Coordinates of C-alpha atoms and ligand atoms in Angstrom, one line a residue:
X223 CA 0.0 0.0 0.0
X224 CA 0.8 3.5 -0.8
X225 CA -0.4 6.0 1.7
X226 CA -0.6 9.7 1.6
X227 CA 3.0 10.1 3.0
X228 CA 2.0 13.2 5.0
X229 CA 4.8 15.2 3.7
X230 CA 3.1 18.9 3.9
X231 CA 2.0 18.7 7.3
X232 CA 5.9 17.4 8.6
X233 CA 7.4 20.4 6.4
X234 CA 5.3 22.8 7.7
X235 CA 4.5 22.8 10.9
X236 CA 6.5 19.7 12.1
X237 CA 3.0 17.9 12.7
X238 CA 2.3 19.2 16.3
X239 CA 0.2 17.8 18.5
X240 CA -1.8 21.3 19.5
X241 CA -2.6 20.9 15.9
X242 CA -4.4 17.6 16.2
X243 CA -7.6 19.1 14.9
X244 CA -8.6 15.5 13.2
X245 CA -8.2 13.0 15.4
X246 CA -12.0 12.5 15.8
X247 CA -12.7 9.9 13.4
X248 CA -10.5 8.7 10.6
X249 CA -13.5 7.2 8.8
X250 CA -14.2 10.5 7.4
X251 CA -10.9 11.4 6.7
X252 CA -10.6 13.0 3.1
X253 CA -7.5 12.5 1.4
X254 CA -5.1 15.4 2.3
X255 CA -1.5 15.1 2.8
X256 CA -1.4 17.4 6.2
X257 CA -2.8 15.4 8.7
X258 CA -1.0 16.4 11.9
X259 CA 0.8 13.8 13.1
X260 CA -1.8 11.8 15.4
X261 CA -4.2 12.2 13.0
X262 CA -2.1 10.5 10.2
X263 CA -1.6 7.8 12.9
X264 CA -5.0 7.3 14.1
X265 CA -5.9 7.1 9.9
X266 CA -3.0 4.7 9.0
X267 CA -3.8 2.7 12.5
X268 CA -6.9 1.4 12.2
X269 CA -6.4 0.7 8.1
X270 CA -3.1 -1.5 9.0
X271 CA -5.0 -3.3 11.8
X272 CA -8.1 -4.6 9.2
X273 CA -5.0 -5.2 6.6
X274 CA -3.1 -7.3 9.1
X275 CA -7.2 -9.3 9.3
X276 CA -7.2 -9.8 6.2
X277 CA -3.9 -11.4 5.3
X278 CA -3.1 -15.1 5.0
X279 CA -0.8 -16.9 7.7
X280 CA 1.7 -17.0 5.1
X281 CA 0.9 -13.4 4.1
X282 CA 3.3 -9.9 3.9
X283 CA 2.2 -6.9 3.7
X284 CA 4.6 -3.6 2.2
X285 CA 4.4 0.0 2.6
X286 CA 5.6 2.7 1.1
X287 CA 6.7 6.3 3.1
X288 CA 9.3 8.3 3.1
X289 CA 11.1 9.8 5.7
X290 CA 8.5 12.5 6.9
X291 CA 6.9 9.8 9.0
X292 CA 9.2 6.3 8.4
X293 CA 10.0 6.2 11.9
X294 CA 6.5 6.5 13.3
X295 CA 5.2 4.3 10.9
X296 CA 7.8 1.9 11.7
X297 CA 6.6 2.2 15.3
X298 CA 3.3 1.8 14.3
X299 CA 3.9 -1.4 12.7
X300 CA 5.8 -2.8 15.0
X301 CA 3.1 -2.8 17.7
X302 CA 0.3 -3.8 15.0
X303 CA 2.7 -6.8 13.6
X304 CA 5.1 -7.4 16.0
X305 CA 8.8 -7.0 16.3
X306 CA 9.1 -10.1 15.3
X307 CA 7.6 -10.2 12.1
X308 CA 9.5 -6.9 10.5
X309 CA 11.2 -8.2 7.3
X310 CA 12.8 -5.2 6.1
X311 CA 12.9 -1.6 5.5
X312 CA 13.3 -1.3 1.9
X313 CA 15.2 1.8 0.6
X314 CA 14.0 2.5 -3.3
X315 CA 16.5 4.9 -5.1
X316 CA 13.8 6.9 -6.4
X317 CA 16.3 9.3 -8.5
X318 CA 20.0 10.0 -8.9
X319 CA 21.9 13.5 -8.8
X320 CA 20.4 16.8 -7.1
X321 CA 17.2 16.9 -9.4
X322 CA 16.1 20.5 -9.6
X323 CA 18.3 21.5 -6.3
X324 CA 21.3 22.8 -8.9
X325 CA 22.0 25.4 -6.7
X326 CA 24.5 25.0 -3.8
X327 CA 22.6 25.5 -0.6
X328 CA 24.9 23.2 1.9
X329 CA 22.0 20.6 2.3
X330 CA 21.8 17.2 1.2
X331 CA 19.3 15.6 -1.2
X332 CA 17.1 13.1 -0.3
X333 CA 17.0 10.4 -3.4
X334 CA 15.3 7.8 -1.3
X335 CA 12.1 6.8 0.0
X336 CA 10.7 3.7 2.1
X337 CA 8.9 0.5 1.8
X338 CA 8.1 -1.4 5.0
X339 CA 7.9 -5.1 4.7
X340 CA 6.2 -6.9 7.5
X341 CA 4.5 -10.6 7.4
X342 CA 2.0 -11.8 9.3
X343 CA 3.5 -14.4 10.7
X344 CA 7.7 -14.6 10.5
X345 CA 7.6 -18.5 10.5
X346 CA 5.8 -18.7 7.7
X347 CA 6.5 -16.6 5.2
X348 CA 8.7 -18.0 2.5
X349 CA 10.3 -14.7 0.3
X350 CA 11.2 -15.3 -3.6
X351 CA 14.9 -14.9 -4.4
X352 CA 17.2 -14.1 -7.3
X353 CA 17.6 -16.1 -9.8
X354 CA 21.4 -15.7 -11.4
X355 CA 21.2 -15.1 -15.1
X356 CA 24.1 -17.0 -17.4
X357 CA 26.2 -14.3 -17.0
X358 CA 26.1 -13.9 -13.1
X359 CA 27.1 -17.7 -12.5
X360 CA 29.7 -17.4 -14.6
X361 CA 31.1 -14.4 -13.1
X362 CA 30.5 -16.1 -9.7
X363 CA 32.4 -19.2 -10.4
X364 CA 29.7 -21.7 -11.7
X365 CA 31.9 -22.6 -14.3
X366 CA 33.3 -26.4 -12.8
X367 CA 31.3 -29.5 -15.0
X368 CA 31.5 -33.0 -13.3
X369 CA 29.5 -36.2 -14.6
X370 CA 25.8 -34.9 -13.4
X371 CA 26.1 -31.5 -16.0
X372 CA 23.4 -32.9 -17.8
X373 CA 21.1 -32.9 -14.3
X374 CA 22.8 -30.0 -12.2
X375 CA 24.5 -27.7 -14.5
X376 CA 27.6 -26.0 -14.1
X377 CA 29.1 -26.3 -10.2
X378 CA 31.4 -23.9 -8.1
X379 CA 33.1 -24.7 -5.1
X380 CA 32.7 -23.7 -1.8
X381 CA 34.7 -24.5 2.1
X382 CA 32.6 -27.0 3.8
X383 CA 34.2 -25.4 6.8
X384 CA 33.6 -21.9 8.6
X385 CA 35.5 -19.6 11.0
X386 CA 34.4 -20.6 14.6
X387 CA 32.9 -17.9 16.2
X388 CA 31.3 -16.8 19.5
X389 CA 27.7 -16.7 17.6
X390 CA 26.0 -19.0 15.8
X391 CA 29.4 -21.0 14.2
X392 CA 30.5 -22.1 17.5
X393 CA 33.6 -24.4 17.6
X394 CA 32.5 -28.4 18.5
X395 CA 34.6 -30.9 17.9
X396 CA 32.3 -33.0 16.8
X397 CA 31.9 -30.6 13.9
X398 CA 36.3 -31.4 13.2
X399 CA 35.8 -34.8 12.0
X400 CA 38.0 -36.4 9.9
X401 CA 38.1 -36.6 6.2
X402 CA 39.6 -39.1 3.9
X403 CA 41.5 -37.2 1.0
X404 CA 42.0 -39.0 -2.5
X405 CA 45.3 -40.0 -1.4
X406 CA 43.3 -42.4 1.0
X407 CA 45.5 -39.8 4.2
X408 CA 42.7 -38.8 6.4
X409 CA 42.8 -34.8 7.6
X410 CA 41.2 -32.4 9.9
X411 CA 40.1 -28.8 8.8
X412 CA 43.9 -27.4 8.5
X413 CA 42.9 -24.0 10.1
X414 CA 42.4 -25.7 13.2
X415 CA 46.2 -27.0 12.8
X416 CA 47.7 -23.8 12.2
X417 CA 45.4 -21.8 14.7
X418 CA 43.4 -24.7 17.6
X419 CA 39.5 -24.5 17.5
X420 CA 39.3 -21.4 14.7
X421 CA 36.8 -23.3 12.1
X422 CA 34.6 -26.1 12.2
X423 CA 32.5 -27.8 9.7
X424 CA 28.6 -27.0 8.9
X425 CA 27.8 -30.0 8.2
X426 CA 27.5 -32.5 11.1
X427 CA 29.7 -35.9 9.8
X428 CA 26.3 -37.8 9.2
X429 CA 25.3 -35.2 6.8
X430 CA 28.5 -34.9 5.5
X431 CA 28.7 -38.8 4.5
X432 CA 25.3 -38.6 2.7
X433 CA 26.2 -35.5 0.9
X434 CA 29.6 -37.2 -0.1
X435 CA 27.5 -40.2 -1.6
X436 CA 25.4 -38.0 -3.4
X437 CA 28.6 -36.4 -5.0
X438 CA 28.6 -32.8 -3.1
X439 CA 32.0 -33.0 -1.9
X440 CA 35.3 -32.6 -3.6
X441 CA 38.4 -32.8 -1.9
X442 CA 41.7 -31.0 -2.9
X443 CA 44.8 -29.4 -2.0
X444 CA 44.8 -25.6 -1.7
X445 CA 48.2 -23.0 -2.4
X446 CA 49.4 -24.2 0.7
X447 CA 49.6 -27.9 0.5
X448 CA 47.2 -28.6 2.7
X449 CA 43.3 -30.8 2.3
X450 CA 40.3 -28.9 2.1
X451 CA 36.9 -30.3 2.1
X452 CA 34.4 -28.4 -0.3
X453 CA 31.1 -28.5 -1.0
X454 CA 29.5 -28.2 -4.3
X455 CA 26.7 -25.8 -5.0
X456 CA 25.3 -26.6 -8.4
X457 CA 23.0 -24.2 -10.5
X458 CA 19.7 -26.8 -10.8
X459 CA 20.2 -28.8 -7.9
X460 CA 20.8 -28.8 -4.2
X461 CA 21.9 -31.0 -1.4
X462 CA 19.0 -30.1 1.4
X463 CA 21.0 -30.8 4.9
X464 CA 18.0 -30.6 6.7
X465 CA 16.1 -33.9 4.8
X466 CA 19.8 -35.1 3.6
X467 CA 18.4 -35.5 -0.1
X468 CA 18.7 -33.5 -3.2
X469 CA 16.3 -30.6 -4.2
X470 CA 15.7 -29.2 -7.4
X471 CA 16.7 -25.0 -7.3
X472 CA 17.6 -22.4 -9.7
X473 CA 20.7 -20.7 -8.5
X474 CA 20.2 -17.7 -6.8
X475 CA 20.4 -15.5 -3.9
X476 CA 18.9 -13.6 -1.6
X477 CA 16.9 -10.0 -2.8
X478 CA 18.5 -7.1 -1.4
X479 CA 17.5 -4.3 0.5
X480 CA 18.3 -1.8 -1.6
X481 CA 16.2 -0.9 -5.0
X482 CA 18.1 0.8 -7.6
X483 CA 16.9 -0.1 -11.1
X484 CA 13.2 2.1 -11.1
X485 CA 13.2 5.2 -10.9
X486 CA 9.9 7.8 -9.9
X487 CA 10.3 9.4 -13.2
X488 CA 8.7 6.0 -15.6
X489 CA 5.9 6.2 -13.2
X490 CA 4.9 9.8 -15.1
X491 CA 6.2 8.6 -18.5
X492 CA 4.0 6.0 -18.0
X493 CA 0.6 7.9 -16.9
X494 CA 1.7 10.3 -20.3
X495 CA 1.8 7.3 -22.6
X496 CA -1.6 6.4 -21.2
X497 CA -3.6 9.7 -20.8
X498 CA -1.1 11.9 -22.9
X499 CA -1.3 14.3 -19.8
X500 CA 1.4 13.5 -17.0
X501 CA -0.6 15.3 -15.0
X502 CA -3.1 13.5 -14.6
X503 CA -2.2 12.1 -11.5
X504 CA 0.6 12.9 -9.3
X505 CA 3.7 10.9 -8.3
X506 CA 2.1 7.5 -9.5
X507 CA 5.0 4.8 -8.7
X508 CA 6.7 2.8 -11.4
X509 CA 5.1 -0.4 -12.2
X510 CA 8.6 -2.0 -12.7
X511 CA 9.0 -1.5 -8.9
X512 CA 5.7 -2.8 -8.0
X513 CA 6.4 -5.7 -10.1
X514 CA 9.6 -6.1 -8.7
X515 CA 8.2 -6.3 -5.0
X516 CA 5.5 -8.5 -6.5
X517 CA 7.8 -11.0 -7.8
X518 CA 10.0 -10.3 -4.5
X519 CA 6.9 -11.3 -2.2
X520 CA 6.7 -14.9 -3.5
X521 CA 7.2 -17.5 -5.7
X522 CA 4.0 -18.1 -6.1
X523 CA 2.4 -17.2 -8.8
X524 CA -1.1 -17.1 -8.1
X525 CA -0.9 -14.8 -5.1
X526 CA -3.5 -12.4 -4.3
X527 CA -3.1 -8.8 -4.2
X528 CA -4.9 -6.0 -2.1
X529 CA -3.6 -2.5 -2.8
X530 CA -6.5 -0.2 -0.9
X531 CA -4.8 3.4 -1.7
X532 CA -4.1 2.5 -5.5
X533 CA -4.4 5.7 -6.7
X534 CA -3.9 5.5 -10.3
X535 CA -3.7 1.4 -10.3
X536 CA -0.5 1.4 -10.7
X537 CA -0.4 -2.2 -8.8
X538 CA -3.5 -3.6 -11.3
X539 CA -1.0 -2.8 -14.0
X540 CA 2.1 -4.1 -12.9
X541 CA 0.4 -7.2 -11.7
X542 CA -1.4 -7.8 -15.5
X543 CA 2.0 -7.3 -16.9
X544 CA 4.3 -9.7 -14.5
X545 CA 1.3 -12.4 -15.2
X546 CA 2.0 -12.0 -19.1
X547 CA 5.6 -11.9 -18.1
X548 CA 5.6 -15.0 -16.2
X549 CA 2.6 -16.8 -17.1
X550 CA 1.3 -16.2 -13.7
X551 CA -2.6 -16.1 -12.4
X552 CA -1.7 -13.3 -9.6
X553 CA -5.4 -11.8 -8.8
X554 CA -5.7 -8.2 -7.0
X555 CA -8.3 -6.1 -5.5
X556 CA -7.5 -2.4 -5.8
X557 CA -9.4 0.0 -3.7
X558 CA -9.4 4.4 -3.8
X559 CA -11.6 6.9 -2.9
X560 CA -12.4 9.1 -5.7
X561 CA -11.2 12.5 -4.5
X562 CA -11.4 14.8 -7.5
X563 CA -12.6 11.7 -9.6
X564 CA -9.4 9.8 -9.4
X565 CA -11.3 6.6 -8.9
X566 CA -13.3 6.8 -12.2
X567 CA -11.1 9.4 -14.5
X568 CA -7.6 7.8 -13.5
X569 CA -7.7 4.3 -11.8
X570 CA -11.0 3.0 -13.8
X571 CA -9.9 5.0 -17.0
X572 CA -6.2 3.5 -17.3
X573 CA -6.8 -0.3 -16.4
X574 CA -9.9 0.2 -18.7
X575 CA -7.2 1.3 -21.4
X576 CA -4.3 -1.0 -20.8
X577 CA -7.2 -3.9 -21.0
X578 CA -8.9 -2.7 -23.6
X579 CA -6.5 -0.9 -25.8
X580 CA -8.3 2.0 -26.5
X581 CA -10.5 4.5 -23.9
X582 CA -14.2 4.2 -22.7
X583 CA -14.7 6.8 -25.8
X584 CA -12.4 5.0 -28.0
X585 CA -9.6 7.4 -27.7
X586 CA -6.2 6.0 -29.1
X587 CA -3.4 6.6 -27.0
X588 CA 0.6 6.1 -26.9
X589 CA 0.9 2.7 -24.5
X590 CA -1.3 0.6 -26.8
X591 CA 0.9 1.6 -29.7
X592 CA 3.9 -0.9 -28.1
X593 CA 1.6 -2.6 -25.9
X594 CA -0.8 -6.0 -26.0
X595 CA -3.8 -5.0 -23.9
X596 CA -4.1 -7.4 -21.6
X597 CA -7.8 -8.6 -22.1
X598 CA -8.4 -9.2 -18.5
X599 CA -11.2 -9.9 -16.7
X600 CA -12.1 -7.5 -14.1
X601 CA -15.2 -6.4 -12.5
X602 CA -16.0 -2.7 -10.6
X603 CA -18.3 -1.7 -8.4
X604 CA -18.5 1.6 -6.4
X605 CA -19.0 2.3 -2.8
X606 CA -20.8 4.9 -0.9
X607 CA -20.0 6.1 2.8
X608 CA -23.9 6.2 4.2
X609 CA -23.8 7.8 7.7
X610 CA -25.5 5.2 10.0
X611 CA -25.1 6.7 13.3
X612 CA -27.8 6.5 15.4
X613 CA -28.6 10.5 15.3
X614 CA -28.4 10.3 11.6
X615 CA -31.3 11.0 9.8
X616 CA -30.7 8.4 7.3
X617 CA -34.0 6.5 6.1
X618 CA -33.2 2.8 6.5
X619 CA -35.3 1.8 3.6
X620 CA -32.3 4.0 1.3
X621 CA -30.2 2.0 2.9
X622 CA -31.3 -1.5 2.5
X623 CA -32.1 -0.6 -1.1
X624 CA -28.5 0.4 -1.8
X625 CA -27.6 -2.5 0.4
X626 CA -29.4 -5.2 -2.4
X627 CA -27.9 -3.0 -5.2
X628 CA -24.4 -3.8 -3.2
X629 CA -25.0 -7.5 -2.6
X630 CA -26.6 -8.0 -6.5
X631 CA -23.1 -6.6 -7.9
X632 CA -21.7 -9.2 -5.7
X633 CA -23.9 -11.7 -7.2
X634 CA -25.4 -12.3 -4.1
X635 CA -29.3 -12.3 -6.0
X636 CA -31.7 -15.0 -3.8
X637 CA -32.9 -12.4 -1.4
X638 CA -36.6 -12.0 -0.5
X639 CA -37.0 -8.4 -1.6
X640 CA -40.5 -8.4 -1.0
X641 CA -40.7 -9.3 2.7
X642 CA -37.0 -7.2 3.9
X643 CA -36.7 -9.1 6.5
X644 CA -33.3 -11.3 5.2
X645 CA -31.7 -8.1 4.1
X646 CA -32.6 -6.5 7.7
X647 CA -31.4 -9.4 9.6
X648 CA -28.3 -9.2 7.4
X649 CA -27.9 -5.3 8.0
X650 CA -27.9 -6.1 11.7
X651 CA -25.7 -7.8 11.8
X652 CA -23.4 -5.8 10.0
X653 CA -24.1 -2.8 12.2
X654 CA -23.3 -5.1 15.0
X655 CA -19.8 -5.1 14.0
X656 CA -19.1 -2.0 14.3
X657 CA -21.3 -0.4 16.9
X658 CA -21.3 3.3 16.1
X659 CA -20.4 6.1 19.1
X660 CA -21.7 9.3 19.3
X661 CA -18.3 11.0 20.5
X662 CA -19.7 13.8 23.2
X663 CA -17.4 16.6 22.3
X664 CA -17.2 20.0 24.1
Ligands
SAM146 C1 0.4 8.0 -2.7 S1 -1.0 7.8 -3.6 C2 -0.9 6.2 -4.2 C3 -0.4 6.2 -5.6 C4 -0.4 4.8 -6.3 N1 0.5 3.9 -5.7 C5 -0.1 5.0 -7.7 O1 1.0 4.5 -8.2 O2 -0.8 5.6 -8.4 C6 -2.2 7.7 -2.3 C7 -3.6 7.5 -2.8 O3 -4.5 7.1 -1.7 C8 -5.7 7.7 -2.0 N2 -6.4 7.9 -0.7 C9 -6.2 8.8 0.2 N3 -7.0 8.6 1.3 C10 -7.7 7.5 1.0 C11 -8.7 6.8 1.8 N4 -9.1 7.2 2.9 N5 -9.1 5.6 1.2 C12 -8.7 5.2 0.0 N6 -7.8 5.9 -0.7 C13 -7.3 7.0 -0.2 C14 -5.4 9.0 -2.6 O4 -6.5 9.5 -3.4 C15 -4.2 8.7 -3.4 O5 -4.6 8.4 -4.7

C-alpha cells in the first residue's frame, strides 16, 4: 500500500500535537496530505489493523513512506505486527543526482524513500529470491562440470568449513571430523592446525557422509599444500542438509534491501503514454518496482493482491503485466476513494485502457501503440459512505435498497426483496460489527 505520505503537514508545521484538529474519526478522513501527526496515525492505525485481518498466515504486507513519518510508521507497525515479524525496511533509489536542487545550498538531497515489509507471521512466510542469469554464474564461479552437467549444470566450489565464532558458528569438535583425502591420508580442517579450535565444519559428519554419496564434496589441496573439504553448489540442484536428499533449485540468492533499477520518473512517462497528460495524477509509482516487489513477495504465482490506496492502479497494471511476463494467475483487489474523480477518471480510466487498448470513448493513446492490452477480466463496483449513526437521519429503507444493489453486484441475487426481513437481519448484523459512538465533544 501506498499512503498519503503526510509530507506537507511534517514540512510545515512539524506535525504538532496542538494541531491535532482530526483526530475525531479517521473514517471521514478525506484525502489530504497534512494530517497532523496523530491524526495521520489514528488514519494509517486502524487501516493496517483490518489489513493485518485480512492477510493469509503466510501473508506480507509492504508499505511505502518516506522519511517525513518512516519512523513513526515503523513504530506503528511494529506494535500492529510485531517486532518479530519486521522483514525489512526497503530503501528504493527513487532518482539520482540533485534533481532541480542545482543550486548549492549546503544541504543534502534526499533520493530515497521507504517501503516497510512486515508478514504476518515470521515463521511462515517464504520470500522469492534471485535467480542468477548466465552471466552472473559465470562471473560467480559456476563454471566447474562433473559427470551430473546434464542434471545439475555447471558447479562452483565452496569450504565445507567456517570460521568458529562466538555466535551461531560455534567451535564443537564434533563438527572437526576427519576426512579421507583421495590419497586415502585422512585430515582435519587445516585451520584448526595452524590456529586450535578457529573453524569447524557446517555440516554435522552424518550429513557430511550422505552429501559425499550424493557427489557434493570434492576434496583437494589448496596454495598451501594442505586438504580442504568443499562443497558443491550446483545451478539446478541442491543437497538439502535438513532432509539429507537432493532438491531441485535455480541458483540464486537472496533479494537485497536496496532498489536501484526504477526510478519515480517512468511512473509519469507512463501515466503520459496512457492519458497523454502526466498530469493526470501525481507521483504514480513505477510499475517495474511494484512488479519487482510483486515477484520479490513470493514465488507463487497465483498470489493475491490487495492494494486499498491504489491511486492511479499502478499495482493492477504491474500485476497484468508480470502475469504476461511470467505466465502467472496473480489476482488483485484495488481499492481508492475518488477524490477529484481519481477513482473513475484515472484508476477506472487507465486499467480500462491498458485492458482494452483503446479508452471508454475509443480514444487511441501512446501505451497501446507498443503494448498488447491485456484482455483481463475485471469487474468494478462503487462504494458509498452512508452515515449510520444513530442520530443520523438516514431513512433505512435508502439503505437496505442500496444494500441489495451492493449484494446484486456481488452476485449475491436470492434475497426475499418483498418481505426485507433477510436483508434486515443481514444489516444487523453488519451494524453489529461496528457499533457506532456518538463521541460527546465540548
Ligand atoms: C500516494 S497515492 C498512491 C499512488 C499509487 N501507488 C499509484 O501508483 O498511483 C495515495 C492514494 O491514496 C488515496 N487515498 C487517500 N485517502 C484515502 C482513503 N481514505 N481511502 C482510499 N484511498 C485514499 C489518494 O487518493 C491517493 O490516490
Amino acid at each position: 500500500m501506498d499512503p498519503p505520505y503526510n509530507t506537507e503537514a511534517t514540512k510545515n508545521d512539524g506535525n504538532s500535537v496542538a494541531n491535532d484538529k482530526e483526530n475525531i474519526n479517521s473514517n471521514k478522513f478525506i484525502y489530504r496530505d497534512k494530517y497532523s501527526r496523530n491524526g495521520w496515525l489514528n488514519f494509517m492505525n486502524e487501516r493496517l489493523r483490518l489489513a493485518k485481518k485480512l492477510l493469509k498466515d503466510d501473508g506480507v504486507i509492504f508499505v511505502s513512506i518516506d522519511d517525513s513519518e518512516q519512523a513513526y510508521l515503523k513504530v506503528l507497525m511494529d506494535e500492529i505486527f510485531g517486532e518479530e515479524n519486521f522483514v525489512a525496511n526497503l530503501n528504493w533509489v527513487k532518482k539520482h543526482g540533485p534533481g532541480g536542487n542545482t543550486s548549492f545550498n549546503y544541504s543534502i538531497v534526499k533520493n530515497t524513500e521507504y517501503i516497510l515489509v512486515y508478514s504476518k507471521n515470521i515463521e511462515k512466510k517464504v520470500f522469492n529470491y534471485n535467480k542468477h542469469n548466465d552471466k552472473d554464474l559465470k562471473k560467480l564461479g559456476y563454471t566447474n562440470k562433473d559427470e551430473y552437467f546434464n542434471e545439475r549444470g555447471y558447479y562452483k566450489l565452496t569450504d565445507l568449513h567456517h570460521p568458529s565464532s562466538t555466535g551461531s558458528f560455534q567451535y564443537i569438535e564434533s563438527l572437526d571430523y576427519l576426512i579421507e583425502a583421495p590419497d586415502k591420508t585422512k585430515f582435519k580442517i587445516y585451520q584448526n592446525i595452524i590456529k586450535p579450535k578457529s573453524a569447524r565444519y557446517t555440516w554435522g559428519y552424518d550429513t557430511y557422509l550422505e552429501g559425499k554419496k550424493l557427489g557434493f564434496i570434492e576434496v583437494l589441496k589448496n596454495n598451501e599444500g594442505f586438504w580442504v573439504a568443499k562443497r558443491k553448489q550446483y545451478e539446478k540442484v541442491k543437497f538439502d542438509p535438513k532432509i539429507k536428499n537432493i532438491v531441485k533449485i535455480d541458483a540464486g540468492q537472496p533479494f537485497e534491501n536496496i532498489i536501484d533499477n526504477f526510478y519515480s520518473s517512468e511512473g509519469g512517462s507512463e501515466i503520459k503514454n496512457i492519458f497523454s497528460d502526466k498530469n493526470k495524477f501525481d507521483f504514480p509509482k513505477p510499475s517495474n518496482l511494484i512488479k519487482y516487489i510483486t515477484n520479490l513477495a513470493s514465488q507463487n504465482k497465483n498470489i493475491r493482491i490487495l492494494d486499498f490506496f491504489a491511486g492511479s492502479g499502478t499495482t493492477g497494471h504491474a500485476v497484468l503485466e508480470l502475469n504476461k511476463e511470467d505466465g502467472g494467475n496473480r489476482t488483485f483487489t484495488l481499492v481508492t476513494n475518488n477524490e477529484n474523480n481519481i477513482g473513475i477518471d484515472v484508476n477506472y480510466e487507465r486499467l480500462y485502457r491498458i485492458n482494452h487498448g483503446f479508452g471508454t470513448n475509443n480514444e487511441s493513446f501512446e501505451w497501446s501503440k507498443k503494448n498488447e492490452p491485456y484482455k483481463a477480466n475485471l469487474n468494478v463496483y462503487s462504494m458509498d459512505y452512508i452515515d449510520i449513526s444513530p442520530f443520523s437521519n438516514v431513512d433505512t429503507k435508502e439503505i437496505i435498497k442500496e444494500l441489495i444493489k451492493v449484494l446484486n453486484d456481488f452476485g449475491v441475487n436470492n434475497l426475499n426483496q418483498e418481505n426485507d426481513f433477510d436483508i434486515k437481519e443481514l444489516l444487523n448484523s453488519l451494524l453489529s460489527l461496528k457499533p457506532q459512538v456518538k463521541e460527546q465533544r465540548e
